[in-house]
Structure formats: structure tokens, C-alpha cells
Amino acid sequence: MIPYGRQEITQADIDAVVSVLKSDFLTQGPQVPRFEQAVAAHVGAKYALAVNSATSALHIACLSLGLGEGDWLWTSPITFVASANCGLYCGAQVDFVDIDPRTYNLCPKALAAKLEQAETERRLPKVVVAVHLCGQSCDMQEISVLSQRYGFRLIEDASHAIGGKYQGEFIGSGRYSDVTVFSFHPVKIITTAEGGIAVTNNDKLASRMNLLRSHGVTRDLNLMTHESDGPWYYQQVELGYNYRMTELQAALGISQMGRLVAFVARRHELAKRYDELLKDLPVTTPCQHPDSYSGLHLYVIRLKLDAINKKHRQVFESLREQGIIVNLHYIPVHIQPYYQEMGFEPEAFPQAMQYYREAISLPMFQGLTDEQQDDVVQALKIALEVGSYL
Ligand SMILES: *Cc1c(COP(=O)(O)O)cnc(C)c1O
């Protein structure tokens, strides 16, 4: 069986975690700040706040930007549900912007059109979550021009994209956005088991997210409303959560960060091989924008359904029956039952729906061997019944 994604754990990773287990701190010790520094330094951000998941990072990012009741958050329908749910957690309403049919990322033209309409209806978004699908950056320059014109704040959901670049700078540098979020779930590029991080260059947002991830409680005199009662003193100055990352997770993260560049490079080798091996098959391979160096979390193909005698589902099932555990990223969020209750028309986002009818995520992870990749391609040829290519 070949999964679509899988972590790589070395002896060094295991040793790093074991040494934390034998140390004084299992949480709130020195590993979390070290991990934060490693990520901030790598991506070129001023601050990094490690938390227990990217979902938590999205939540505190939205809160730190002041998202609340009566506000709107917009994102792409082709994403994991967490990119939209973070708006609902804050009491805001959620809406979607259709995808670019080539990159499958939120389409800046569709965004511009929707903003123009929303302005006349006085329901402009407060926050837009730009999701870097598969690890390829959205057109952030274009989106940030719109954010200045219409006054919304920008979060990059870069759960797929650590180690990727946009216009030659690492994703997370914050040139075009307020906050960038990465995920360290085991299927992502590097892992801390569960875990996520929010990076920003903004002092106020960093300080706010720091409070929110730990109960809204502070020991910093500057953040207190009045003088300390004594050395035991702490103050709760807002309503926060316990979203902290543990020391074990951070130690694993530090160890994994050391291999990030190699992981992404290997993913690029694999993508290049797929591009070549699939070029005569009736599938569309991923389009890479010249501004982008993708983190390549996913390698998504789209079936040319007009050119094959198979249904999308049959191809998917055949691959799974052959032990290739492909996946589909993603079911459009707006057609999830929970979102359907809010009244979204499925065909309101036609590019997202068309993508959903054709997309398959092939195995893509650093430990995938060339031989396994050849097996994936062979299985795909069988699934597509392209006899002449066998
Ligand atoms: C994985 C993922 C998340 C959530 O990450 P967790 O760390 O599992 O909470 C959010 N957005 C996208 C696009 C993801 O792929």
C-alpha cells in the first residue's frame, strides 16, 4: 500500500523527543521558543507563535485581527474546512470566492468582482484567508492590492506550504499579509504530530496571539491593567484558550526543521518525475506559476473526462483497489452539510465544482521512492485503461 502522504521520522527525531521526556519541562520550557525561532528565521518573519494545531493558529489569527459578530470572512471553497471554520468560531459569517482554473487557488479576478458587488451591498469582508493549495502560493501581490483598496486583512493559510517561496521569498515572510499559518500534521511537509504555528511581523498581533493561545493570561507587567500584587502575580486580561504546543512536539519540530529544505527538494524531484511520466496520459498535471516555488504538499492531477471511458469515481476506486491510497483535496467546503444549511448554492462556485469532479491527489511525500512512484503511474494507467500506454 502506498499512502498519499506520510511523515518521515528518523532516529534523531526520536532522540530529540526522548531527551525532552527526561528533562524538567514537558510543556512551557525552552523547546517551544527554540522551535519558534527556527521557523521565524527560516521563513523570514519577526515573530512565530507555536500552537497545538493550524486550526488553533487560524482561530487566534482571526481573533487578533478583531474578527467578530457582524463581520465576514472569505476564503476558497477548495480547502480544508478549518480555513472557513475559524471565521465561524469568532461569530463572523463565511463566504467563498471561486478558484483559478489553472492553479486551483483563490482567483484574484473572482475576488475583485465579488468585492465590487459586496461594496455596493455594504458587506465587505474583514478578513480574507488565502489558502496556498498544494503548497503553491496564491497571487498574493494581486490580492494585497485588493486588500488595500477595500480595507480587509489578510491571513495566508500556508498549511501546505512551509519551505515554499513566492517571488523568491519564503512563504511566511509577510510581505503581503498580516499573519501566515503553517500546519505540522503528519501528512504535511514537516510534522510535530499535531501542531501549527502563526507567523507575523506585527508586534501587536504577535502579542495578542501570545495571550490568546494561553488563556488570555499574562505575567508581563506592561500588559497588566494595574500594578502587580507580588511575585506570584498574573492577570487574565482577555478570554483566551489553551492552544499551547508541548515541549515534545517542539523538539520534534526543531529536528524536522533541519531537513525541511531537503524534504521540499525531494518533493520537487518527485513532481518533475510525475510531470514526465504522466505527460502522455489523459490527465492535467499541476501548473506551476513562474512566481512560485511550491512546498509541494500535494500533487493533484485532473482527469480529462472527455478523453477517457471511465468515471472519476471508477479511476479513484481502481487506484485504491490496487493499493494506491489516493485522496481528494478537497470536497468544496460550501457543499459540506454544515455549510449547506447556510444556503450556499453548489454551482455558485463553478470552477471549484468542476475541480471536484476531476481531481485526484497522487502519493507525494519525501519517503516515496522512484520505484513506488513508477508503481503509482502503472496503476494509474490500468485505472484509466489507456491500453496503448501499458
Ligand atoms: C491541514 C490543514 C489545516 C488544519 O491543520 P491542523 O494542523 O490539522 O489543524 C488547515 N488548512 C489547511 C489548508 C490544511 O490543509
PDB file of N, CA and C in Angstrom, residues 40 44-48 173 200-203:
ATOM      1  N   ALA A  40      10.715  31.114  12.469  1.00  0.00           N
ATOM      2  CA  ALA A  40      10.731  32.545  12.125  1.00  0.00           C
ATOM      3  C   ALA A  40      11.976  32.877  11.295  1.00  0.00           C
ATOM      4  N   GLY A  44      11.721  34.060   7.515  1.00  0.00           N
ATOM      5  CA  GLY A  44      11.988  35.495   7.462  1.00  0.00           C
ATOM      6  C   GLY A  44      10.888  36.327   8.077  1.00  0.00           C
ATOM      7  N   ALA A  45      10.313  35.829   9.180  1.00  0.00           N
ATOM      8  CA  ALA A  45       9.281  36.591   9.902  1.00  0.00           C
ATOM      9  C   ALA A  45       9.850  37.053  11.238  1.00  0.00           C
ATOM     10  N   LYS A  46       9.267  38.122  11.775  1.00  0.00           N
ATOM     11  CA  LYS A  46       9.750  38.670  13.035  1.00  0.00           C
ATOM     12  C   LYS A  46       9.307  37.807  14.225  1.00  0.00           C
ATOM     13  N   TYR A  47       8.059  37.369  14.209  1.00  0.00           N
ATOM     14  CA  TYR A  47       7.503  36.597  15.332  1.00  0.00           C
ATOM     15  C   TYR A  47       6.902  35.288  14.846  1.00  0.00           C
ATOM     16  N   ALA A  48       7.012  34.261  15.700  1.00  0.00           N
ATOM     17  CA  ALA A  48       6.331  32.988  15.445  1.00  0.00           C
ATOM     18  C   ALA A  48       5.705  32.514  16.748  1.00  0.00           C
ATOM     19  N   SER A 173       7.104  35.251   4.948  1.00  0.00           N
ATOM     20  CA  SER A 173       7.868  36.492   5.123  1.00  0.00           C
ATOM     21  C   SER A 173       6.928  37.657   5.460  1.00  0.00           C
ATOM     22  N   THR A 200       4.149  36.360  12.017  1.00  0.00           N
ATOM     23  CA  THR A 200       3.735  37.726  11.677  1.00  0.00           C
ATOM     24  C   THR A 200       4.913  38.674  11.905  1.00  0.00           C
ATOM     25  N   ASN A 201       4.854  39.841  11.302  1.00  0.00           N
ATOM     26  CA  ASN A 201       5.853  40.883  11.565  1.00  0.00           C
ATOM     27  C   ASN A 201       5.283  41.984  12.437  1.00  0.00           C
ATOM     28  N   ASN A 202       4.015  41.820  12.827  1.00  0.00           N
ATOM     29  CA  ASN A 202       3.302  42.880  13.529  1.00  0.00           C
ATOM     30  C   ASN A 202       3.361  42.653  15.047  1.00  0.00           C
ATOM     31  N   ASP A 203       3.971  43.592  15.777  1.00  0.00           N
ATOM     32  CA  ASP A 203       4.150  43.460  17.238  1.00  0.00           C
ATOM     33  C   ASP A 203       2.826  43.236  17.961  1.00  0.00           C
TER      34      ASP A 203
END
